[in-house]
Amino acid sequence: MAVLLTASQAPLPYLSGHLIDQVLPSSDSNLLLKTVLLLAALYCSYLILSYVNAWFRLRVRKEIMIEFNQDVIKSILGMNYNQRLRINNGDLLSRVTRDIEQFEDIMPYGLSSAVHHIVLSLVLLIIIFIMNWKLSLILLVLLPIAVIVYMRFDGALWSSSKDETDASVRKITVIQETIEADAEIKLYDSSNFFLKYCRKAVENLEHKRLIRQLYDTKVSMIIMGIPMLAMVIIWYLGGAMVIEEQLTIGLIITYTATLNLMVPSLIRIIEFASSIPNELTALMRVKELCDLAQAQSEPVSERNTEPSPLIEAMELEGMSFSYQRDYPLFSHLDLAFDRGRAHLINGGNGAGKSTLLTILSGELKPQSGHIKLDTALLDTLSNRSQWISMVPQRIHIISDSIRNNVSFGMDIEDEKIHSALSLVGLDNWVQRLEQGIDHVIKDTHSELSGGQIQKLGLARALLRDTPVLLMDEPTNNLDSKAVKLLIDIIRTQKQSKIVVIVSHDDRLFDAVDRVVYLENDSSNDSTRVTETSTRQGK
Ligand SMILES: Nc1ncnc2c1ncn2[C@@H]1O[C@H](COP(=O)(O)OP(=O)(O)OP(=O)(O)O)[C@@H](O)[C@H]1O
């Protein structure tokens, strides 16, 4: 369809020249006016055709890009924690967001645009060749020169724009780091150092920007200059041919109109050709990511009998795990957590507490051993979220309503959301908001306090009401009133659930029944459970 539309646009310059040639010899000014009006109508129809063509291509692109982005997100979500660790989450994020925008030209929309320009240029060339091959040869010689010059500048433009992007990312990072380190900058009186640090980044960016904009100007001069040169040559040679009666004025008009149509198309074709290597690299990187997700997402082989909702115990059997091949963090660890007690995991920094909790949640897979919920193996359960909920150390708030932040995809009645919010002490805050739980958190960084974020994460986990509740440093950012609420929550929850908490906070000791100490074993570098104390929780 797009090719047909394009091909129908190409004879326009010829038609205009031909009509002028019919009119001029008659010296009839009325006929001239009519012909010019007819030409104006033809040009209008050309513009309308161009619009329809673009509309058609954009519709196709919309459908394809929605599906494509969905597939990429699905692949990313299909990755398990271990795969993400291998790729490195930060890298994953920047790779996908940058790459996915980069290869639009080689997606069908971009391809159809390239095909449009190639077809248009080819048909135009064929028509003018049929009209006069001598003059067309001049165009054929000039155009490759234009292409070579343009590509020379386009390459430089591309690398300078890349330099500018890098410099811009660096500047943002520096400013972000300065904001984040604010307290320490003031504490260590290092404002001057940071001012210099920022100045250097901005100077670098501005320098790169200057170079790029100068290149930009040169390129646009060339883009304008080459067709102008071609036009002058056509007028001179064509004029001479008109004097010798080898050519008509209408044909010169045809040539200039052809040139005007062809130059933008040729530039687009060159841009397309020069961007292909980068776009292919971006596409391959996204494909590699999707393949990795598909190849490594371990299929749930044998489905196990699901445990009863009232799980008695969660057990680790001979569990070994290491982030780096030769440095095992856990070696053949056996550990059990039973229902009716709150278990606190304590120990030094880096002992592996958060890792252990992530393994218990099923997010991180140990290299060997099993995690069992009663007799059922955790990694064979069809729906982990039905059994386990977790308050992680870093809670992610999305720019959406409080309702969606707490329900997080669950279809749940307002009443339950309100009662979870009230359990964690957020009810007064929500009541003060005009929209209540429908209040949209626009700026997740500045609108909420650290404590509110922590409480939202807690409400999110409690709402799930699963037989296993895991919490990683749940007292983070909580004031003493909120810690008391949390202690009440732990005492209530442990009656019907397995509650495992990782914390350094002494205030939680009274709320738990058992403390498991993790300690680094210097003899083999792995972690061992050095003490398991049973205490009387209240
Ligand atoms: N993604 C990772 N890649 C490689 N090593 C990691 C990763 N996450 C944690 N580690 C390492 O594993 C060890 C245990 O980390 P973990 O965060 O589980 O300790 P922790 O006991 O929770 O520490 P803290 O009390 O400081 O929070 C540390 O040596 C840490 O450097």
Coordinates of C-alpha atoms and ligand atoms in Angstrom, one line a residue:
M1 CA 0.0 0.0 0.0
A2 CA 2.8 2.4 1.0
V3 CA 4.8 1.5 -2.1
L4 CA 1.7 2.2 -4.4
L5 CA 1.1 5.5 -2.7
T6 CA 4.8 6.4 -3.2
A7 CA 4.9 5.4 -6.8
S8 CA 1.9 7.5 -7.6
Q9 CA 3.7 10.6 -6.2
A10 CA 6.7 10.3 -8.5
P11 CA 5.3 11.5 -11.8
L12 CA 4.3 14.8 -10.3
P13 CA 7.5 16.8 -11.4
Y14 CA 7.1 15.4 -15.0
L15 CA 3.4 16.4 -15.1
S16 CA 4.2 20.0 -14.0
G17 CA 6.9 20.4 -16.7
H18 CA 4.7 18.8 -19.3
L19 CA 1.7 21.1 -18.5
I20 CA 3.9 24.2 -18.6
D21 CA 5.2 23.2 -22.0
Q22 CA 1.6 22.8 -23.3
V23 CA 0.7 26.3 -22.1
L24 CA 3.7 28.6 -22.7
P25 CA 3.8 28.4 -26.5
S26 CA 0.1 29.5 -26.6
S27 CA 0.8 32.8 -24.7
D28 CA -2.7 32.5 -23.2
S29 CA -2.6 34.0 -19.7
N30 CA -6.0 32.5 -18.7
L31 CA -4.8 29.0 -19.7
L32 CA -1.6 29.7 -17.7
L33 CA -3.6 30.5 -14.6
K34 CA -5.8 27.4 -15.0
T35 CA -2.7 25.3 -15.5
V36 CA -1.0 26.7 -12.4
L37 CA -4.2 26.1 -10.4
L38 CA -4.2 22.5 -11.7
L39 CA -0.6 22.2 -10.6
A40 CA -1.4 23.6 -7.2
A41 CA -4.2 20.9 -6.9
L42 CA -1.6 18.3 -7.9
Y43 CA 0.8 19.5 -5.3
C44 CA -1.9 19.5 -2.7
S45 CA -2.8 15.9 -3.6
Y46 CA 0.9 15.1 -3.3
L47 CA 0.9 16.5 0.2
I48 CA -2.3 14.7 1.1
L49 CA -0.8 11.4 -0.2
S50 CA 2.3 12.0 1.8
Y51 CA 0.1 12.4 4.9
V52 CA -1.9 9.3 4.2
N53 CA 1.3 7.4 3.6
A54 CA 2.7 8.6 7.0
W55 CA -0.5 7.9 8.8
F56 CA -0.6 4.3 7.4
R57 CA 3.0 3.7 8.4
L58 CA 2.5 5.2 11.9
R59 CA -0.5 2.9 12.5
V60 CA 1.5 -0.1 11.6
R61 CA 4.4 1.1 13.8
K62 CA 2.1 1.7 16.8
E63 CA 0.8 -1.9 16.7
I64 CA 4.3 -3.3 16.2
M65 CA 6.0 -1.2 18.9
I66 CA 3.4 -1.9 21.5
E67 CA 3.7 -5.7 21.0
F68 CA 7.5 -5.5 20.8
N69 CA 7.8 -3.5 24.0
Q70 CA 5.4 -5.9 25.8
D71 CA 7.5 -8.8 24.7
V72 CA 10.7 -7.3 26.0
I73 CA 9.1 -6.5 29.3
K74 CA 7.7 -10.0 29.5
S75 CA 11.2 -11.4 28.9
I76 CA 12.7 -9.2 31.6
L77 CA 10.0 -10.2 34.1
G78 CA 10.6 -13.8 33.1
M79 CA 14.1 -13.6 34.4
N80 CA 14.8 -14.9 37.8
Y81 CA 16.9 -13.1 40.4
N82 CA 20.0 -15.2 39.5
Q83 CA 19.9 -14.2 35.9
R84 CA 19.5 -10.6 36.8
L85 CA 22.5 -10.8 39.1
R86 CA 24.5 -12.2 36.1
I87 CA 23.6 -9.3 33.9
N88 CA 23.7 -6.7 36.7
N89 CA 20.4 -4.9 37.2
G90 CA 21.6 -1.4 36.6
D91 CA 23.2 -2.4 33.3
L92 CA 20.0 -4.2 32.4
L93 CA 17.9 -1.1 32.9
S94 CA 20.2 1.3 31.0
R95 CA 20.7 -1.3 28.2
V96 CA 17.1 -1.9 27.6
T97 CA 15.9 1.7 27.8
R98 CA 18.6 3.0 25.5
D99 CA 18.6 0.1 23.0
I100 CA 14.9 -0.2 22.6
E101 CA 14.7 3.4 21.3
Q102 CA 17.7 2.9 19.0
F103 CA 16.6 0.5 16.4
E104 CA 13.3 2.0 15.3
D105 CA 14.7 2.4 11.8
I106 CA 15.1 -1.3 11.2
M107 CA 11.7 -2.1 12.6
P108 CA 9.0 -2.3 9.9
Y109 CA 8.0 1.4 10.3
G110 CA 11.5 2.6 9.6
L111 CA 12.0 0.0 6.9
S112 CA 8.8 1.1 5.2
S113 CA 10.0 4.7 5.4
A114 CA 13.3 3.7 3.7
V115 CA 11.4 1.7 1.1
H116 CA 9.2 4.8 0.4
H117 CA 12.3 7.0 -0.2
I118 CA 14.1 4.4 -2.3
V119 CA 11.0 3.8 -4.5
L120 CA 10.4 7.5 -4.9
S121 CA 14.0 8.2 -5.9
L122 CA 14.1 5.3 -8.4
V123 CA 10.9 6.2 -10.1
L124 CA 11.9 9.8 -10.4
L125 CA 15.3 8.8 -11.9
I126 CA 13.6 6.5 -14.4
I127 CA 11.2 9.2 -15.5
I128 CA 13.9 11.9 -16.0
F129 CA 16.2 9.4 -17.8
I130 CA 13.4 8.7 -20.3
M131 CA 13.0 12.4 -20.8
N132 CA 16.6 13.3 -21.4
W133 CA 19.5 11.0 -20.5
K134 CA 22.3 13.7 -21.0
L135 CA 20.9 16.0 -18.3
S136 CA 20.1 13.0 -16.1
L137 CA 23.7 11.9 -16.2
I138 CA 24.7 15.2 -14.5
L139 CA 22.3 14.4 -11.7
L140 CA 23.7 10.8 -11.5
V141 CA 27.2 12.2 -11.1
L142 CA 26.3 14.9 -8.6
L143 CA 24.2 12.7 -6.4
P144 CA 26.9 10.2 -5.4
I145 CA 29.2 13.1 -4.6
A146 CA 26.5 14.6 -2.4
V147 CA 26.1 11.2 -0.7
I148 CA 29.9 10.8 0.0
V149 CA 30.2 14.4 1.4
Y150 CA 27.1 14.0 3.5
M151 CA 28.2 10.6 4.9
R152 CA 31.5 12.0 5.8
F153 CA 29.8 14.7 7.9
D154 CA 27.1 12.4 9.1
G155 CA 29.6 10.0 10.7
A156 CA 31.3 12.9 12.5
L157 CA 27.8 14.1 13.5
W158 CA 27.0 10.8 14.9
S159 CA 30.2 10.4 17.0
S160 CA 29.9 14.0 18.3
S161 CA 26.3 13.4 19.3
K162 CA 27.4 10.2 21.1
D163 CA 30.1 12.2 22.9
E164 CA 27.5 14.7 23.9
T165 CA 25.1 12.1 25.2
D166 CA 27.9 10.6 27.3
A167 CA 28.8 14.0 28.7
S168 CA 25.2 14.7 29.5
V169 CA 24.8 11.4 31.4
R170 CA 28.0 12.2 33.3
K171 CA 26.7 15.6 34.2
I172 CA 23.4 14.1 35.5
T173 CA 25.3 11.5 37.5
V174 CA 27.5 14.1 39.1
I175 CA 24.5 16.3 40.1
Q176 CA 22.6 13.2 41.4
E177 CA 25.6 12.1 43.4
T178 CA 26.0 15.6 44.8
I179 CA 22.3 15.6 45.9
E180 CA 22.5 12.2 47.4
A181 CA 25.8 12.9 49.3
D182 CA 24.4 16.2 50.6
A183 CA 24.6 15.3 54.3
E184 CA 28.2 14.0 54.0
I185 CA 29.3 17.0 51.9
K186 CA 28.1 19.3 54.7
L187 CA 29.6 17.1 57.4
Y188 CA 33.0 17.0 55.7
D189 CA 32.8 20.6 54.5
S190 CA 33.6 19.5 51.0
S191 CA 31.2 21.8 49.1
N192 CA 34.1 23.4 47.2
F193 CA 35.3 20.0 46.0
F194 CA 31.8 19.2 44.8
L195 CA 31.3 22.6 43.1
K196 CA 34.5 22.0 41.1
Y197 CA 33.4 18.5 40.4
C198 CA 30.1 19.7 38.9
R199 CA 31.7 22.6 37.1
K200 CA 34.1 20.2 35.3
A201 CA 31.2 18.0 34.2
V202 CA 29.1 21.0 32.9
E203 CA 32.2 22.5 31.1
N204 CA 32.8 19.1 29.4
L205 CA 29.2 18.9 28.3
E206 CA 29.0 22.4 27.0
H207 CA 32.3 21.9 25.1
K208 CA 30.9 18.7 23.5
R209 CA 27.6 20.5 22.7
L210 CA 29.5 23.3 21.0
I211 CA 31.4 20.9 18.8
R212 CA 28.2 19.1 17.9
Q213 CA 26.3 22.2 17.0
L214 CA 29.1 23.5 14.8
Y215 CA 29.0 20.2 13.0
D216 CA 25.2 20.5 12.8
T217 CA 25.6 23.9 11.1
K218 CA 28.2 22.5 8.6
V219 CA 25.9 19.6 7.7
S220 CA 22.9 21.8 7.1
M221 CA 25.0 24.1 4.9
I222 CA 26.0 21.1 2.8
I223 CA 22.5 19.8 2.7
M224 CA 21.4 23.1 1.3
G225 CA 24.5 23.8 -0.8
I226 CA 24.5 20.6 -2.9
P227 CA 21.0 20.9 -4.4
M228 CA 21.7 24.6 -5.0
L229 CA 24.9 23.6 -6.9
A230 CA 23.0 21.0 -8.9
M231 CA 20.2 23.5 -9.7
V232 CA 22.8 26.0 -11.0
I233 CA 24.4 23.3 -13.2
I234 CA 21.0 22.2 -14.5
W235 CA 20.0 25.8 -15.3
Y236 CA 23.2 26.5 -17.1
L237 CA 23.4 23.3 -19.2
G238 CA 19.6 23.0 -19.5
G239 CA 19.4 26.7 -20.6
A240 CA 22.1 26.0 -23.2
M241 CA 20.0 23.1 -24.5
V242 CA 16.9 25.2 -24.6
I243 CA 18.7 27.8 -26.7
E244 CA 19.8 25.0 -29.1
E245 CA 16.2 23.7 -29.0
Q246 CA 17.2 20.3 -27.6
L247 CA 15.1 20.9 -24.4
T248 CA 12.0 22.7 -23.4
I249 CA 11.5 25.1 -20.4
G250 CA 9.0 22.6 -19.0
L251 CA 11.6 19.9 -18.8
I252 CA 14.0 22.2 -16.9
I253 CA 11.1 22.8 -14.4
T254 CA 10.7 19.0 -14.3
Y255 CA 14.4 18.6 -13.4
T256 CA 14.4 21.2 -10.6
A257 CA 11.2 19.8 -9.1
T258 CA 12.7 16.3 -9.3
L259 CA 15.8 17.5 -7.5
N260 CA 13.6 19.1 -4.8
L261 CA 11.8 15.9 -4.2
M262 CA 14.8 13.6 -4.4
V263 CA 17.2 15.4 -2.1
P264 CA 15.2 14.8 1.1
S265 CA 14.6 11.2 0.1
L266 CA 18.3 10.6 -0.6
I267 CA 19.3 12.2 2.7
R268 CA 16.8 9.8 4.5
I269 CA 18.3 6.8 2.6
I270 CA 21.8 7.8 3.6
E271 CA 20.8 8.3 7.2
F272 CA 19.1 5.0 7.1
A273 CA 22.2 3.3 5.7
S274 CA 24.6 4.9 8.1
S275 CA 22.5 4.1 11.2
I276 CA 22.1 0.4 10.3
P277 CA 25.2 -0.8 12.1
N278 CA 24.3 0.9 15.4
E279 CA 20.7 -0.1 15.2
L280 CA 21.6 -3.7 14.5
T281 CA 23.9 -3.7 17.5
A282 CA 21.1 -2.4 19.7
L283 CA 18.6 -4.9 18.3
M284 CA 21.1 -7.8 18.9
R285 CA 21.6 -6.7 22.5
V286 CA 17.9 -6.7 23.2
K287 CA 17.5 -10.0 21.4
E288 CA 20.4 -11.5 23.4
L289 CA 18.7 -10.4 26.6
C290 CA 15.4 -11.9 25.5
D291 CA 17.1 -15.2 24.5
L292 CA 19.0 -15.3 27.8
A293 CA 15.7 -14.9 29.7
Q294 CA 14.1 -17.6 27.6
A295 CA 17.0 -20.1 27.7
Q296 CA 17.7 -19.8 31.4
S297 CA 14.3 -19.4 32.9
E298 CA 14.2 -22.8 34.5
P299 CA 11.0 -24.6 33.6
V300 CA 9.0 -25.8 36.5
S301 CA 9.5 -29.4 35.9
E302 CA 7.5 -31.6 38.2
R303 CA 4.6 -30.0 39.9
N304 CA 4.5 -30.9 43.5
T305 CA 1.6 -31.4 45.7
E306 CA 0.8 -27.9 47.1
P307 CA 1.1 -27.5 50.8
S308 CA -1.9 -26.9 53.0
P309 CA -2.5 -23.2 53.7
L310 CA -1.5 -23.7 57.3
I311 CA 2.2 -24.5 56.8
E312 CA 3.9 -26.0 59.9
A313 CA 7.5 -25.3 58.8
M314 CA 9.8 -23.9 56.2
E315 CA 13.1 -25.8 55.9
L316 CA 16.4 -25.4 54.2
E317 CA 18.1 -28.7 53.5
G318 CA 21.8 -28.9 52.5
M319 CA 21.6 -25.5 50.9
S320 CA 24.7 -24.1 49.3
F321 CA 24.9 -20.7 47.6
S322 CA 27.7 -18.5 46.3
Y323 CA 27.7 -15.3 44.3
Q324 CA 31.2 -16.0 43.1
R325 CA 32.2 -19.5 42.0
D326 CA 35.0 -20.0 44.5
Y327 CA 33.6 -18.2 47.5
P328 CA 30.6 -20.0 48.9
L329 CA 28.5 -17.9 51.1
F330 CA 26.5 -20.9 52.4
S331 CA 27.7 -24.5 52.4
H332 CA 25.3 -27.3 53.1
L333 CA 23.1 -25.3 55.4
D334 CA 20.3 -27.0 57.3
L335 CA 17.9 -24.6 59.0
A336 CA 14.2 -24.8 59.9
F337 CA 11.6 -22.1 60.7
D338 CA 8.4 -23.2 62.3
R339 CA 4.9 -21.6 62.6
G340 CA 3.9 -20.0 65.8
R341 CA 7.2 -18.4 66.5
A342 CA 8.9 -15.2 65.2
H343 CA 12.5 -15.9 64.0
L344 CA 15.0 -13.2 64.0
I345 CA 18.1 -13.5 61.8
N346 CA 21.0 -11.5 63.1
G347 CA 24.7 -11.2 62.5
G348 CA 27.5 -9.0 61.2
N349 CA 27.5 -7.0 58.0
G350 CA 27.9 -9.1 54.9
A351 CA 27.2 -12.3 56.8
G352 CA 24.5 -13.2 54.3
K353 CA 21.3 -12.3 56.1
S354 CA 19.6 -10.6 53.2
T355 CA 20.8 -13.3 50.9
L356 CA 19.4 -16.0 53.1
L357 CA 16.0 -14.2 53.2
T358 CA 16.0 -13.8 49.4
I359 CA 16.7 -17.5 49.1
L360 CA 13.8 -18.2 51.5
S361 CA 11.5 -16.0 49.3
G362 CA 12.4 -18.2 46.3
E363 CA 13.7 -15.2 44.4
L364 CA 17.3 -16.4 44.6
K365 CA 18.0 -20.0 43.7
P366 CA 20.7 -21.9 45.7
Q367 CA 23.2 -23.8 43.7
S368 CA 22.3 -27.0 45.6
G369 CA 19.9 -28.1 48.3
H370 CA 16.2 -27.6 48.8
I371 CA 13.7 -25.2 50.4
K372 CA 10.6 -26.9 51.6
L373 CA 7.3 -25.7 52.7
D374 CA 6.3 -28.8 54.8
T375 CA 6.8 -31.5 52.2
A376 CA 6.5 -29.3 49.1
L377 CA 9.5 -28.1 47.3
L378 CA 9.4 -24.3 47.0
D379 CA 10.7 -24.1 43.4
T380 CA 8.0 -26.4 42.2
L381 CA 5.1 -24.4 43.5
S382 CA 3.0 -22.9 40.7
N383 CA 2.3 -19.6 42.5
R384 CA 4.9 -18.6 45.1
S385 CA 3.1 -15.4 46.0
Q386 CA 0.3 -17.4 47.3
W387 CA 2.6 -18.8 50.1
I388 CA 5.2 -16.2 50.7
S389 CA 5.3 -12.4 51.1
M390 CA 8.3 -10.3 51.8
V391 CA 9.1 -6.8 52.9
P392 CA 12.4 -6.1 51.2
Q393 CA 15.1 -3.7 52.3
R394 CA 14.4 -1.3 49.5
I395 CA 10.7 -0.9 48.8
H396 CA 9.7 0.3 45.4
I397 CA 6.9 2.8 45.2
I398 CA 5.4 3.3 41.8
S399 CA 4.0 6.6 40.5
D400 CA 0.4 5.5 40.9
S401 CA -2.4 5.6 43.5
I402 CA -1.9 4.4 47.1
R403 CA -4.5 1.7 46.3
N404 CA -2.3 0.3 43.5
N405 CA 0.9 0.7 45.5
V406 CA -0.6 -1.5 48.3
S407 CA -2.6 -3.9 46.2
F408 CA 0.2 -4.2 43.6
G409 CA -1.9 -5.9 41.0
M410 CA -4.2 -7.8 43.3
D411 CA -7.9 -7.3 42.8
I412 CA -9.0 -6.5 46.3
E413 CA -11.8 -4.7 48.2
D414 CA -11.2 -1.2 49.6
E415 CA -12.1 -2.4 53.1
K416 CA -9.1 -4.8 53.1
I417 CA -6.8 -2.1 51.8
H418 CA -8.0 0.3 54.5
S419 CA -7.5 -2.3 57.2
A420 CA -3.9 -3.0 56.0
L421 CA -3.1 0.7 56.0
S422 CA -4.6 1.1 59.5
L423 CA -2.5 -1.9 60.8
V424 CA 0.7 -0.1 59.8
G425 CA -0.5 3.3 61.1
L426 CA -1.1 5.0 57.7
D427 CA -4.8 5.5 58.2
N428 CA -4.6 9.0 59.5
W429 CA -2.4 10.1 56.6
V430 CA -4.7 8.6 54.0
Q431 CA -7.8 10.1 55.6
R432 CA -6.2 13.6 55.3
L433 CA -5.7 13.2 51.6
E434 CA -8.5 14.5 49.4
Q435 CA -8.6 11.4 47.2
G436 CA -8.0 8.9 50.0
I437 CA -6.5 5.7 48.7
D438 CA -7.0 7.0 45.2
H439 CA -4.4 9.7 45.8
V440 CA -1.7 9.4 43.2
I441 CA 1.9 9.5 44.3
K442 CA 3.4 11.6 41.6
D443 CA 7.0 12.1 42.9
T444 CA 8.0 8.9 44.7
H445 CA 11.2 10.5 45.9
S446 CA 9.9 13.7 47.5
E447 CA 6.3 13.1 48.3
L448 CA 6.7 10.3 50.8
S449 CA 8.9 10.1 53.9
G450 CA 11.2 7.1 54.4
G451 CA 8.8 5.9 57.1
Q452 CA 5.7 6.1 54.9
I453 CA 7.5 4.1 52.2
Q454 CA 8.4 1.5 54.7
K455 CA 4.8 1.3 56.0
L456 CA 3.4 1.0 52.5
G457 CA 5.8 -1.9 51.9
L458 CA 4.6 -3.5 55.1
A459 CA 0.9 -3.0 54.2
R460 CA 1.6 -4.5 50.8
A461 CA 3.0 -7.7 52.4
L462 CA 0.3 -7.9 55.1
L463 CA -2.5 -7.6 52.6
R464 CA -1.3 -10.8 50.9
D465 CA -2.0 -12.7 54.1
T466 CA 0.4 -15.6 53.2
P467 CA 1.5 -18.4 55.4
V468 CA 5.1 -17.2 55.3
L469 CA 6.0 -13.6 56.1
L470 CA 9.6 -12.4 55.5
M471 CA 10.9 -9.0 56.5
D472 CA 14.3 -7.5 55.8
E473 CA 15.2 -4.7 58.2
P474 CA 11.5 -3.7 58.7
T475 CA 12.3 -1.0 61.3
N476 CA 14.2 1.0 58.7
N477 CA 13.1 4.6 58.9
L478 CA 10.4 3.8 61.5
D479 CA 10.0 6.0 64.6
S480 CA 9.5 4.4 68.0
K481 CA 5.7 4.6 67.8
A482 CA 5.8 2.8 64.5
V483 CA 8.2 0.2 65.9
K484 CA 5.7 -0.5 68.6
L485 CA 3.0 -1.0 66.0
L486 CA 5.4 -3.4 64.1
I487 CA 6.0 -5.4 67.3
D488 CA 2.3 -5.8 67.7
I489 CA 2.0 -6.9 64.1
I490 CA 4.8 -9.5 64.5
R491 CA 3.1 -10.9 67.6
T492 CA -0.3 -11.2 65.9
Q493 CA 1.1 -12.6 62.6
K494 CA 3.3 -15.2 64.2
Q495 CA 0.3 -17.0 65.7
S496 CA -0.8 -18.2 62.3
K497 CA 2.3 -17.8 60.2
I498 CA 6.0 -18.4 59.9
V499 CA 7.5 -15.1 60.5
V500 CA 11.2 -14.6 59.6
I501 CA 12.9 -11.2 60.2
V502 CA 16.3 -9.9 59.3
S503 CA 17.3 -7.1 61.6
H504 CA 20.0 -5.5 63.6
D505 CA 17.4 -3.6 65.7
D506 CA 17.6 -4.4 69.4
R507 CA 14.0 -3.2 69.8
L508 CA 12.7 -6.3 68.0
F509 CA 14.4 -8.8 70.3
D510 CA 11.5 -8.7 72.7
A511 CA 9.0 -9.5 70.0
V512 CA 10.7 -12.6 68.7
D513 CA 11.0 -16.1 70.0
R514 CA 14.2 -17.2 68.4
V515 CA 17.4 -15.5 67.3
V516 CA 19.6 -17.1 64.6
Y517 CA 23.1 -15.7 64.4
L518 CA 24.9 -15.8 61.1
E519 CA 28.7 -15.5 61.3
N520 CA 31.4 -15.5 58.6
D521 CA 33.5 -18.7 59.0
S522 CA 37.0 -17.6 58.4
S523 CA 38.3 -21.1 58.0
N524 CA 36.4 -21.6 54.7
D525 CA 35.0 -18.1 54.1
S526 CA 31.4 -19.4 54.1
T527 CA 28.7 -18.4 56.6
R528 CA 27.8 -20.6 59.5
V529 CA 25.0 -20.4 61.9
T530 CA 26.9 -20.0 65.1
E531 CA 24.1 -19.7 67.6
T532 CA 20.5 -20.4 67.7
S533 CA 19.0 -19.1 70.8
T534 CA 15.5 -19.8 71.9
R535 CA 13.8 -17.2 73.9
Q536 CA 10.4 -16.5 75.3
G537 CA 8.6 -14.1 72.9
K538 CA 5.9 -12.0 74.4
Ligands
LIG1 N1 24.5 -9.1 44.0 C1 25.6 -9.5 44.6 N2 26.6 -9.9 43.9 C2 27.8 -10.3 44.5 N3 27.9 -10.4 45.8 C3 26.9 -10.0 46.6 C4 25.7 -9.5 46.0 N4 24.8 -9.2 47.0 C5 25.5 -9.5 48.2 N5 26.7 -9.9 47.9 C6 27.8 -10.3 48.9 O1 27.3 -11.3 49.7 C7 27.6 -11.2 51.0 C8 26.4 -11.2 51.9 O2 25.6 -10.0 51.5 P1 24.2 -9.8 52.3 O3 23.6 -8.5 51.7 O4 23.3 -11.0 52.2 O5 24.7 -9.5 53.8 P2 23.9 -9.0 55.0 O6 24.3 -9.9 56.2 O7 22.5 -8.8 54.8 O8 24.6 -7.6 55.3 P3 24.1 -6.3 56.0 O9 23.9 -6.5 57.4 O10 25.3 -5.3 55.7 O11 22.9 -5.9 55.3 C9 28.4 -9.9 51.1 O12 29.8 -10.2 51.1 C10 28.1 -9.2 49.8 O13 29.2 -8.4 49.3

